[in-house]
Short mmCIF file of C-alpha atoms in Angstrom, two decimals:
data_model
loop_
_atom_site.label_atom_id
_atom_site.label_comp_id
_atom_site.label_asym_id
_atom_site.label_seq_id
_atom_site.Cartn_x
_atom_site.Cartn_y
_atom_site.Cartn_z
CA MET W 8 18.40 -32.99 28.15
CA LYS W 9 18.10 -34.97 31.44
CA TYR W 10 15.92 -37.89 31.37
CA GLU W 11 13.65 -36.50 33.96
CA ASP W 12 13.25 -33.31 31.77
CA LEU W 13 12.30 -35.33 28.84
CA GLU W 14 9.52 -37.51 31.15
CA GLN W 15 7.50 -34.11 31.87
CA ILE W 16 7.95 -33.21 28.12
CA ILE W 17 6.29 -36.47 27.13
CA ALA W 18 3.58 -36.02 29.68
CA GLN W 19 2.73 -32.98 28.31
CA GLY W 20 2.24 -34.89 24.86
CA GLU W 21 3.04 -33.64 21.36
CA SER W 22 2.96 -29.81 21.01
CA TYR W 23 4.45 -27.01 18.46
CA TYR W 24 8.01 -27.77 19.64
CA TYR W 25 8.19 -31.79 20.00
CA GLU W 26 6.91 -34.49 17.76
CA PHE W 27 7.02 -38.18 18.92
CA LYS W 28 7.89 -41.25 16.47
CA LEU W 29 8.33 -44.73 17.27
CA LYS W 30 10.98 -45.15 14.61
CA ALA W 31 12.73 -43.31 11.46
CA ASN W 32 10.00 -44.10 8.89
CA ALA W 33 9.38 -42.68 5.48
CA ASP W 34 7.57 -39.36 6.67
CA LEU W 35 10.50 -38.38 8.95
CA HIS W 36 11.63 -35.49 6.15
CA LYS W 37 7.81 -34.25 6.48
CA GLU W 38 8.43 -33.53 10.32
CA MET W 39 11.96 -32.08 10.01
CA VAL W 40 10.98 -29.72 6.89
CA ALA W 41 7.70 -28.42 9.07
CA PHE W 42 10.01 -27.78 11.93
CA ALA W 43 12.72 -25.77 9.98
CA ASN W 44 9.77 -23.72 8.08
CA ALA W 45 8.32 -22.84 11.41
CA SER W 46 10.13 -21.92 14.86
CA GLY W 47 12.20 -25.21 15.08
CA GLY W 48 11.47 -28.15 17.06
CA THR W 49 12.42 -31.55 18.55
CA ILE W 50 11.37 -35.02 16.97
CA LEU W 51 11.70 -37.53 20.05
CA LEU W 52 12.40 -41.20 18.41
CA GLY W 53 11.34 -44.21 20.63
CA VAL W 54 8.20 -42.37 21.96
CA ASP W 55 4.91 -43.52 21.10
CA ASP W 56 1.79 -40.94 20.32
CA ASP W 57 0.34 -42.06 23.65
CA GLY W 58 3.38 -41.20 25.75
CA SER W 59 5.08 -44.71 25.90
CA ILE W 60 8.37 -45.23 25.44
CA PRO W 61 9.01 -48.48 23.78
CA GLY W 62 12.58 -47.12 22.65
CA ILE W 63 14.57 -47.61 19.57
CA GLU W 64 17.68 -49.46 18.58
CA ILE W 65 20.43 -46.89 17.94
CA ASN W 66 22.97 -48.03 15.94
CA ASN W 67 25.52 -46.16 13.12
CA GLY W 68 23.19 -47.14 10.26
CA LEU W 69 20.21 -45.35 11.85
CA LEU W 70 22.13 -42.32 12.63
CA SER W 71 23.44 -42.30 8.69
CA HIS W 72 19.69 -42.89 7.63
CA ILE W 73 18.53 -39.95 9.81
CA GLN W 74 21.36 -37.75 8.49
CA SER W 75 20.54 -38.76 4.92
CA ILE W 76 17.12 -38.07 5.29
CA ALA W 77 18.04 -34.40 6.47
CA SER W 78 20.50 -33.77 3.58
CA SER W 79 17.93 -34.85 1.12
CA CYS W 80 15.53 -31.97 1.71
CA ASP W 81 15.62 -28.69 -0.44
CA PRO W 82 17.37 -26.96 0.89
CA ALA W 83 19.36 -29.49 3.19
CA ILE W 84 18.53 -29.20 6.54
CA HIS W 85 21.13 -29.18 9.26
CA ILE W 86 20.13 -31.15 12.63
CA GLU W 87 21.61 -32.03 16.06
CA ILE W 88 21.15 -35.83 17.09
CA LYS W 89 21.55 -36.67 20.95
CA LYS W 90 21.14 -39.99 22.30
CA ILE W 91 18.94 -39.81 25.70
CA LYS W 92 19.86 -42.84 27.80
CA GLU W 93 19.89 -45.87 25.76
CA LYS W 94 16.67 -45.86 24.05
CA ILE W 95 15.67 -42.65 22.99
CA LEU W 96 16.91 -40.35 20.25
CA SER W 97 16.53 -36.65 20.13
CA ILE W 98 16.47 -34.81 16.76
CA HIS W 99 16.88 -31.24 16.98
CA VAL W 100 15.67 -29.06 13.95
CA PRO W 101 16.80 -25.36 14.35
CA GLU W 102 14.45 -23.03 12.55
CA GLY W 103 15.63 -22.60 8.96
CA LYS W 104 17.80 -19.46 7.78
CA ALA W 105 16.96 -20.55 3.97
CA LYS W 106 13.16 -20.96 3.91
CA PRO W 107 11.07 -22.55 2.67
CA TYR W 108 12.07 -25.93 2.87
CA ARG W 109 10.95 -28.80 0.78
CA GLY W 110 11.06 -32.66 1.63
CA PRO W 111 10.19 -35.22 -1.36
CA GLY W 112 6.61 -35.03 -0.49
CA GLY W 113 6.16 -31.03 -0.79
CA PHE W 114 6.28 -28.24 1.74
CA TYR W 115 5.26 -28.78 5.39
CA ILE W 116 5.01 -26.09 7.98
CA ARG W 117 4.55 -26.86 12.01
CA VAL W 118 0.72 -25.85 12.80
CA GLY W 119 0.08 -26.66 16.36
CA ALA W 120 1.20 -29.91 17.09
CA ASN W 121 1.26 -31.37 13.39
CA ALA W 122 3.09 -31.14 10.36
CA GLN W 123 0.41 -29.43 7.61
CA LYS W 124 1.13 -29.62 3.79
CA MET W 125 0.96 -26.26 2.25
CA ASP W 126 -0.87 -25.59 -0.74
CA THR W 127 0.15 -22.96 -3.55
CA ASP W 128 -1.47 -20.06 -2.13
CA SER W 129 0.00 -20.99 1.28
CA ILE W 130 3.42 -21.46 -0.25
CA LEU W 131 3.14 -17.90 -1.95
CA ALA W 132 2.00 -16.19 1.37
CA PHE W 133 4.75 -18.10 3.23
CA ILE W 134 7.38 -16.88 0.82
CA GLU W 135 5.88 -13.45 0.93
CA ARG W 136 6.27 -13.21 4.72
CA GLU W 137 9.59 -14.56 4.95
CA GLY W 138 10.60 -12.11 2.31
CA ARG W 139 12.26 -14.31 -0.27
CA ILE W 140 9.91 -13.04 -3.02
CA ARG W 141 7.52 -10.15 -3.11
CA PHE W 142 3.98 -9.67 -4.47
CA ASP W 143 4.91 -7.00 -6.80
CA GLU W 144 7.61 -9.07 -8.34
CA GLN W 145 5.58 -12.04 -9.43
CA VAL W 146 4.88 -12.36 -12.97
CA ARG W 147 1.46 -12.70 -14.46
CA PRO W 148 1.50 -15.21 -17.61
CA ASP W 149 -2.27 -14.49 -18.00
CA VAL W 150 -1.59 -10.78 -18.57
CA PRO W 151 0.39 -10.32 -21.38
CA CYS W 152 1.42 -7.11 -22.48
CA GLY W 153 -0.01 -7.23 -25.65
CA GLU W 154 -3.32 -7.51 -24.46
CA PHE W 155 -3.37 -5.55 -21.25
CA LEU W 156 -0.61 -3.12 -21.18
CA SER W 157 -2.40 0.29 -21.35
CA THR W 158 -0.67 2.87 -23.66
CA LYS W 159 -2.69 5.51 -22.25
CA LYS W 160 -1.20 4.42 -18.43
CA TRP W 161 2.40 4.10 -19.88
CA GLU W 162 2.25 7.45 -21.34
CA GLN W 163 1.03 9.15 -18.18
CA PHE W 164 3.94 7.31 -16.33
CA ALA W 165 6.37 8.66 -18.83
CA LEU W 166 5.24 12.18 -18.72
CA LEU W 167 5.62 12.10 -14.92
CA SER W 168 8.92 10.48 -14.79
CA GLY W 169 10.47 12.54 -17.59
CA ILE W 170 10.80 9.78 -19.98
CA SER W 171 10.35 10.94 -23.60
CA GLY W 172 11.18 9.19 -27.26
CA VAL W 173 10.43 5.74 -26.13
CA HIS W 174 8.09 4.32 -28.66
CA SER W 175 8.38 0.86 -27.48
CA PRO W 176 8.43 0.71 -23.51
CA ILE W 177 8.83 -2.87 -22.87
CA ASN W 178 12.64 -3.07 -22.52
CA LEU W 179 12.35 0.08 -20.30
CA LEU W 180 9.48 -1.63 -18.25
CA GLN W 181 11.27 -4.87 -17.91
CA SER W 182 14.57 -2.70 -16.17
CA LEU W 183 11.99 -1.26 -13.91
CA GLY W 184 10.50 -5.03 -12.97
CA ALA W 185 7.03 -4.23 -14.13
CA VAL W 186 7.37 -6.92 -17.08
CA LYS W 187 9.05 -10.15 -17.17
CA MET W 188 9.53 -12.65 -20.28
CA VAL W 189 7.70 -15.98 -20.18
CA ASP W 190 7.92 -18.15 -23.15
CA LYS W 191 9.55 -14.96 -25.04
CA GLN W 192 6.40 -13.07 -24.43
CA PRO W 193 6.26 -10.27 -22.21
CA CYS W 194 4.25 -10.39 -19.38
CA LEU W 195 3.17 -8.02 -16.73
CA THR W 196 4.15 -8.28 -13.33
CA ASN W 197 1.68 -7.43 -10.18
CA ALA W 198 3.45 -4.35 -10.06
CA GLY W 199 2.99 -3.72 -13.69
CA VAL W 200 -0.70 -4.69 -13.40
CA LEU W 201 -1.17 -2.13 -10.61
CA ALA W 202 0.77 0.56 -12.51
CA PHE W 203 -0.25 0.20 -16.17
CA THR W 204 -3.56 -1.77 -16.79
CA ASP W 205 -6.93 0.11 -17.06
CA GLU W 206 -8.67 -2.31 -14.92
CA PRO W 207 -6.33 -3.81 -12.36
CA THR W 208 -9.37 -5.42 -10.24
CA LEU W 209 -9.87 -7.84 -13.07
CA PHE W 210 -6.66 -9.78 -11.90
CA ILE W 211 -6.04 -8.04 -8.30
CA PRO W 212 -9.66 -7.29 -6.73
CA GLN W 213 -8.10 -6.34 -3.68
CA SER W 214 -6.29 -3.31 -5.32
CA ARG W 215 -9.41 -0.80 -4.85
CA VAL W 216 -9.31 2.05 -2.59
CA ASP W 217 -12.61 2.62 -0.78
CA CYS W 218 -13.42 6.12 0.34
CA ALA W 219 -16.24 7.07 3.09
CA ALA W 220 -17.22 10.34 4.65
CA TYR W 221 -19.75 10.07 7.74
CA ASN W 222 -21.69 12.40 9.84
CA GLY W 223 -20.35 12.68 12.91
CA THR W 224 -17.66 10.91 14.52
CA GLU W 225 -19.01 7.30 14.08
CA LYS W 226 -19.49 4.95 11.27
CA VAL W 227 -23.34 5.53 11.51
CA SER W 228 -24.64 8.24 8.78
CA ILE W 229 -22.64 8.11 5.59
CA LEU W 230 -22.52 11.43 3.62
CA ASP W 231 -20.42 9.99 0.77
CA ARG W 232 -18.61 6.75 -0.55
CA LYS W 233 -16.75 6.05 -3.22
CA MET W 234 -14.61 3.14 -4.84
CA PHE W 235 -11.66 3.93 -6.98
CA GLU W 236 -10.88 0.73 -9.26
CA GLU W 237 -8.19 2.13 -11.58
CA ASP W 238 -4.22 2.19 -11.69
CA VAL W 239 -2.21 3.33 -8.52
CA ILE W 240 -1.60 6.65 -9.40
CA SER W 241 -5.29 7.51 -10.42
CA ASN W 242 -6.50 5.78 -7.24
CA ILE W 243 -4.19 8.10 -5.29
CA ASP W 244 -5.45 11.12 -7.12
CA ASN W 245 -8.99 10.28 -6.59
CA ALA W 246 -8.60 9.36 -3.08
CA LEU W 247 -7.24 12.78 -2.36
CA LYS W 248 -9.73 14.60 -4.37
CA PHE W 249 -12.39 12.59 -2.09
CA VAL W 250 -10.72 13.73 0.92
CA GLU W 251 -10.53 17.49 -0.40
CA ARG W 252 -14.52 17.35 -1.20
CA HIS W 253 -15.09 16.74 2.68
CA ILE W 254 -12.55 18.91 4.59
CA ASN W 255 -12.21 22.55 5.28
CA ILE W 256 -10.19 24.72 2.71
CA SER W 257 -9.44 28.39 3.23
CA ALA W 258 -7.74 30.84 1.17
CA LYS W 259 -4.89 33.15 1.38
CA ILE W 260 -4.43 36.22 -1.12
CA THR W 261 -0.77 37.44 -1.36
CA THR W 262 -0.72 38.47 -4.88
CA LEU W 263 -3.19 37.95 -7.72
CA LYS W 264 -2.61 34.00 -6.93
CA ARG W 265 -4.54 32.46 -4.43
CA GLU W 266 -3.41 29.81 -2.23
CA ASP W 267 -5.59 27.21 -0.92
CA ILE W 268 -4.83 26.17 2.83
CA TRP W 269 -6.03 22.70 3.75
CA GLU W 270 -7.30 22.12 7.29
CA ILE W 271 -4.86 19.15 7.32
CA PRO W 272 -1.74 19.79 5.26
CA GLU W 273 -2.20 18.20 1.70
CA VAL W 274 1.25 16.79 1.51
CA ALA W 275 0.53 15.04 4.93
CA LEU W 276 -2.58 13.53 3.30
CA ARG W 277 -1.19 12.69 -0.04
CA GLU W 278 2.02 10.93 1.86
CA ALA W 279 -0.14 9.20 4.12
CA ILE W 280 -2.46 8.06 0.88
CA VAL W 281 0.64 7.27 -1.13
CA ASN W 282 2.01 5.32 1.72
CA ALA W 283 -1.17 3.28 2.19
CA VAL W 284 -1.43 2.10 -1.66
CA VAL W 285 2.32 1.13 -2.23
CA HIS W 286 3.11 -0.56 1.29
CA ARG W 287 -0.15 -2.61 1.73
CA ASP W 288 0.22 -6.27 1.88
CA TYR W 289 -1.60 -7.40 -1.32
CA LEU W 290 -1.51 -10.92 -0.50
CA GLU W 291 -4.38 -10.01 2.07
CA LYS W 292 -7.25 -10.50 -0.27
CA GLY W 293 -10.11 -9.98 2.10
CA ALA W 294 -9.36 -6.29 2.74
CA THR W 295 -8.58 -3.11 0.86
CA VAL W 296 -7.02 0.40 1.69
CA LEU W 297 -9.42 2.48 3.35
CA ILE W 298 -9.94 6.19 3.67
CA GLU W 299 -12.58 7.28 6.28
CA VAL W 300 -13.14 11.02 6.81
CA PHE W 301 -14.88 11.70 10.31
CA SER W 302 -16.33 15.29 11.57
CA ASP W 303 -13.15 15.02 14.08
CA ARG W 304 -10.66 12.77 12.75
CA ILE W 305 -9.27 11.64 9.13
CA VAL W 306 -8.22 7.83 9.13
CA ILE W 307 -6.16 6.28 6.10
CA SER W 308 -5.42 2.37 6.97
CA ASN W 309 -4.16 -0.61 4.91
CA PRO W 310 -3.81 -4.42 5.36
CA GLY W 311 -0.62 -5.48 6.52
CA GLY W 312 1.30 -4.14 9.80
CA LEU W 313 4.87 -3.31 9.66
CA ALA W 314 6.98 -4.95 7.42
CA LYS W 315 8.81 -8.22 8.43
CA GLY W 316 12.14 -7.35 9.99
CA LEU W 317 11.20 -3.74 11.02
CA ASP W 318 10.78 -3.50 14.78
CA GLU W 319 8.02 -1.03 16.38
CA LYS W 320 10.74 0.67 17.82
CA ASP W 321 12.48 1.33 14.96
CA PHE W 322 9.32 2.59 13.40
CA GLY W 323 9.96 5.87 11.31
CA LYS W 324 14.11 5.51 11.93
CA TYR W 325 14.45 3.26 9.12
CA SER W 326 12.56 2.02 5.97
CA LEU W 327 11.86 -1.34 5.07
CA THR W 328 9.66 -1.59 1.61
CA ARG W 329 7.24 -4.45 1.20
CA ASN W 330 6.90 -3.99 -2.14
CA SER W 331 9.79 -2.58 -3.61
CA VAL W 332 9.08 -2.79 -7.19
CA LEU W 333 5.93 -0.59 -6.90
CA ALA W 334 7.91 1.73 -4.73
CA ASN W 335 10.44 2.41 -7.23
CA LEU W 336 7.66 3.19 -9.96
CA MET W 337 6.08 5.53 -7.84
CA LEU W 338 9.61 7.23 -6.83
CA ARG W 339 10.01 7.69 -10.80
CA ALA W 340 7.04 9.08 -10.86
CA HIS W 341 7.54 11.59 -8.21
CA TYR W 342 4.83 10.36 -6.01
CA ILE W 343 7.39 9.37 -3.39
CA GLU W 344 9.98 12.13 -2.97
CA LYS W 345 12.52 9.77 -1.36
CA LEU W 346 12.15 6.09 -0.22
CA GLY W 347 11.90 5.94 3.49
CA THR W 348 11.17 9.79 4.08
CA GLY W 349 7.01 9.79 3.89
CA ILE W 350 6.48 9.59 8.11
CA THR W 351 8.79 12.49 8.36
CA ARG W 352 7.23 14.61 5.70
CA ILE W 353 3.87 13.78 7.14
CA ASN W 354 5.20 15.23 10.79
CA GLN W 355 7.21 17.89 9.35
CA ALA W 356 4.11 19.14 7.61
CA LEU W 357 1.98 18.79 10.46
CA LEU W 358 4.60 20.56 12.70
CA ASP W 359 5.15 23.49 10.28
CA ALA W 360 0.90 24.06 10.28
CA GLY W 361 0.84 24.12 14.17
CA LEU W 362 -1.17 20.88 14.41
CA GLN W 363 -0.72 17.67 16.31
CA LYS W 364 1.22 14.70 15.24
CA VAL W 365 -0.57 11.82 13.46
CA GLU W 366 -1.32 8.18 15.55
CA PHE W 367 0.07 5.34 14.07
CA ARG W 368 -1.04 1.96 14.85
CA PHE W 369 -0.07 -1.19 13.47
CA SER W 370 -0.83 -4.74 14.22
CA GLY W 371 -2.87 -6.82 11.22
CA PHE W 372 -3.65 -3.35 9.73
CA PHE W 373 -1.47 -0.16 9.55
CA SER W 374 -3.58 2.90 10.07
CA VAL W 375 -2.77 6.94 10.28
CA SER W 376 -5.26 9.15 12.10
CA PHE W 377 -5.25 12.88 11.46
CA ASP W 378 -6.65 14.84 14.26
CA ARG W 379 -9.10 17.71 12.78
CA THR W 380 -10.35 19.32 16.01
CA GLY W 381 -7.24 21.40 16.18
CA SER W 382 -7.29 22.98 12.92
CA PRO W 383 -7.68 26.74 12.95
CA ILE W 384 -9.81 26.59 9.78
CA GLY W 385 -13.66 26.87 10.68
CA SER W 386 -16.66 25.47 8.56
CA PRO W 387 -16.32 24.25 5.12
CA ILE W 388 -16.25 26.81 2.73
CA GLY W 389 -14.87 25.93 -0.42
CA SER W 390 -11.72 27.98 -1.75
CA LEU W 391 -12.88 31.70 -1.63
CA VAL W 392 -10.92 34.56 -3.22
CA GLY W 393 -10.93 37.15 -0.34
CA GLY W 394 -14.50 35.86 0.91
CA GLN W 395 -15.52 34.94 4.42
CA THR W 396 -13.84 31.79 5.16
CA GLY W 397 -14.57 31.28 8.52
CA GLY W 398 -10.67 30.60 9.28
CA GLN W 399 -7.75 32.75 9.27
CA THR W 400 -8.55 34.62 5.88
CA GLY W 401 -12.01 36.43 7.00
CA GLY W 402 -12.87 39.73 5.31
CA GLN W 403 -15.74 41.09 3.10
CA THR W 404 -15.56 40.64 -0.89
CA GLY W 405 -14.86 44.26 -2.69
CA GLY W 406 -14.47 45.42 -6.12
CA GLN W 407 -17.07 45.98 -8.42
CA THR W 408 -18.83 42.51 -7.83
CA GLY W 409 -21.36 43.71 -5.52
CA GLY W 410 -19.95 41.36 -2.61
CA GLN W 411 -20.24 38.24 -4.85
CA LYS W 412 -17.69 35.46 -3.76
CA LEU W 413 -16.06 32.98 -6.26
CA SER W 414 -16.69 29.44 -6.00
CA GLU W 415 -13.62 26.97 -5.74
CA LYS W 416 -13.69 26.12 -9.33
CA GLN W 417 -14.13 29.71 -10.54
CA SER W 418 -10.95 30.71 -8.69
CA GLN W 419 -9.18 27.56 -10.19
CA LEU W 420 -10.41 28.64 -13.74
CA ILE W 421 -8.94 32.06 -13.14
CA ASP W 422 -5.65 30.64 -12.08
CA LEU W 423 -5.34 28.66 -15.23
CA ILE W 424 -6.36 31.41 -17.47
CA ILE W 425 -3.65 33.58 -15.75
CA ASP W 426 -1.24 30.65 -16.40
CA ASN W 427 -2.05 30.51 -20.08
CA PRO W 428 -4.50 32.81 -21.72
CA HIS W 429 -4.88 30.56 -24.77
CA ILE W 430 -6.04 27.63 -22.86
CA THR W 431 -8.97 25.66 -24.55
CA ARG W 432 -12.23 24.76 -23.01
CA ALA W 433 -11.39 21.22 -23.76
CA LYS W 434 -8.42 21.64 -21.22
CA LEU W 435 -10.16 23.28 -18.58
CA VAL W 436 -12.83 20.67 -18.54
CA LYS W 437 -9.71 18.33 -18.16
CA VAL W 438 -7.84 19.83 -15.52
CA LEU W 439 -11.02 21.17 -13.56
CA ASP W 440 -12.33 17.61 -13.35
CA ILE W 441 -15.81 18.63 -14.55
CA ASN W 442 -18.09 18.47 -17.42
CA ALA W 443 -18.17 20.78 -20.24
CA SER W 444 -21.58 22.35 -19.22
CA ALA W 445 -20.19 23.03 -15.77
CA VAL W 446 -17.23 24.94 -17.42
CA GLN W 447 -19.26 26.80 -19.74
CA LYS W 448 -21.41 27.85 -16.77
CA HIS W 449 -18.71 29.17 -14.83
CA ILE W 450 -17.28 31.04 -17.94
CA ASP W 451 -20.68 32.79 -18.22
CA GLN W 452 -20.96 33.63 -14.66
CA LEU W 453 -17.29 35.15 -14.68
CA LYS W 454 -18.24 37.27 -17.94
CA ASN W 455 -21.24 38.16 -16.26
CA MET W 456 -19.30 39.59 -13.26
CA LYS W 457 -16.84 41.42 -15.40
CA ILE W 458 -14.05 39.43 -14.51
CA LEU W 459 -13.60 37.53 -17.86
CA LYS W 460 -13.82 38.21 -21.54
CA ARG W 461 -12.83 36.68 -24.83
CA GLU W 462 -10.52 38.48 -27.47
CA GLY W 463 -10.76 36.81 -30.83
CA GLY W 464 -12.22 33.82 -32.49
CA SER W 465 -12.45 30.36 -31.13
CA PHE W 466 -9.10 29.55 -32.89
CA GLY W 467 -6.35 32.17 -32.36
CA GLY W 468 -8.52 34.06 -29.70
CA HIS W 469 -7.22 34.17 -25.91
CA TRP W 470 -9.09 35.04 -22.72
CA VAL W 471 -8.63 38.17 -20.71
CA ILE W 472 -8.90 38.62 -17.16
CA ASN W 473 -9.98 42.08 -15.55
CA THR W 474 -8.12 41.79 -12.40
CA LYS W 475 -9.86 44.93 -10.76
CA ASN W 476 -12.97 43.05 -10.50
CA ILE W 477 -11.66 39.87 -8.82
CA PRO W 478 -13.01 40.15 -5.30
CA THR W 479 -10.56 40.86 -2.72
CA LYS W 480 -10.02 41.76 1.03
CA GLU W 481 -10.43 45.23 2.11
#
């Protein structure tokens, strides 16, 4: 650096990249650490805060003292020292490669023209951003397994993952990163809290999923709103059901089976919801995953842009997981088919359906917007078997039902009974996700339509479907 250049720098005053100090005093380590934790910078010894240049006596003792201060930081900081003329010493501190750095007084980072000390929350956020430790890996000593691990959630995960015969899951959950030992006591990590507790929002309030359906294209008239505050798997399932209730669904009959056709492919919507829940920035406590259904689009957004280290130009080409433990749990439960393939699956599903590609946006938030205007399916009709759908499956009902149409739940109920004639009413209640009286009402209606009858008693009996009376296309 030429002296003329230095004069211009000094004239501008201290900045994000330059710090002026009269001498190498006890807080020199603070400035070194702050620069190393930020973008690097230069400390000019012999320059006063007001820009005057009293200078400093430069000798081997001073140089040794400065090197000693840099070496005492944890980890040690590499510095470059240069003498400018006879009375100014330039100490250049490159951006550190092993962040975070700490001095005897703690952790500091450069903010504007000052070295600012970081509190606990700031340190955790900093470490997360730098990729040294992820949110989902952090252990929660306040959430011991003995008190908060949900047997129901574990059994659900085990069933989905094909795990059997594990009576005490602690060792397996440790290997999956959902549990860590604290003073010989098993405690859940944040990933474990999100996946295996009944009320994760008690510990991670921002983990809920907010859903809203609007009448129109703006956030003015709300038709429906739900907040889901359970484990990640339940939140994903419930959010998808919410979207299903507010979009158009047609039906295609090829055999006795009915195939529901969503205006936006279900697989694409599911992938987008899973991505939002699994890859959100959980360190951002002021925002939640948000799913919004408008008349012309569906927008799924989550806090946190692209993960650190992934450039916008590489989006969709490479995978970089923000919450690797949580993602691995969802992979085991088959909610993620293969890490890094979600975006491809979304685009392929839309391509197969002849729909436009989604619009991705990423800044402080990541959002996926599905266009509803190009769907061939018309007005909301539920799932009709051979009924008039307003889409590609139009036609009139036939058979002996006098033109009656089946509701979505009735069609699902028939499918369940065809698959398992011995299915119980309790199982129907659970699978259809409606109460017992509603199930009985559908059963009575199907009996009146002479589609359904019961043979045998409550125990040992079975259902019989009269397929001739199921409404079909002419």
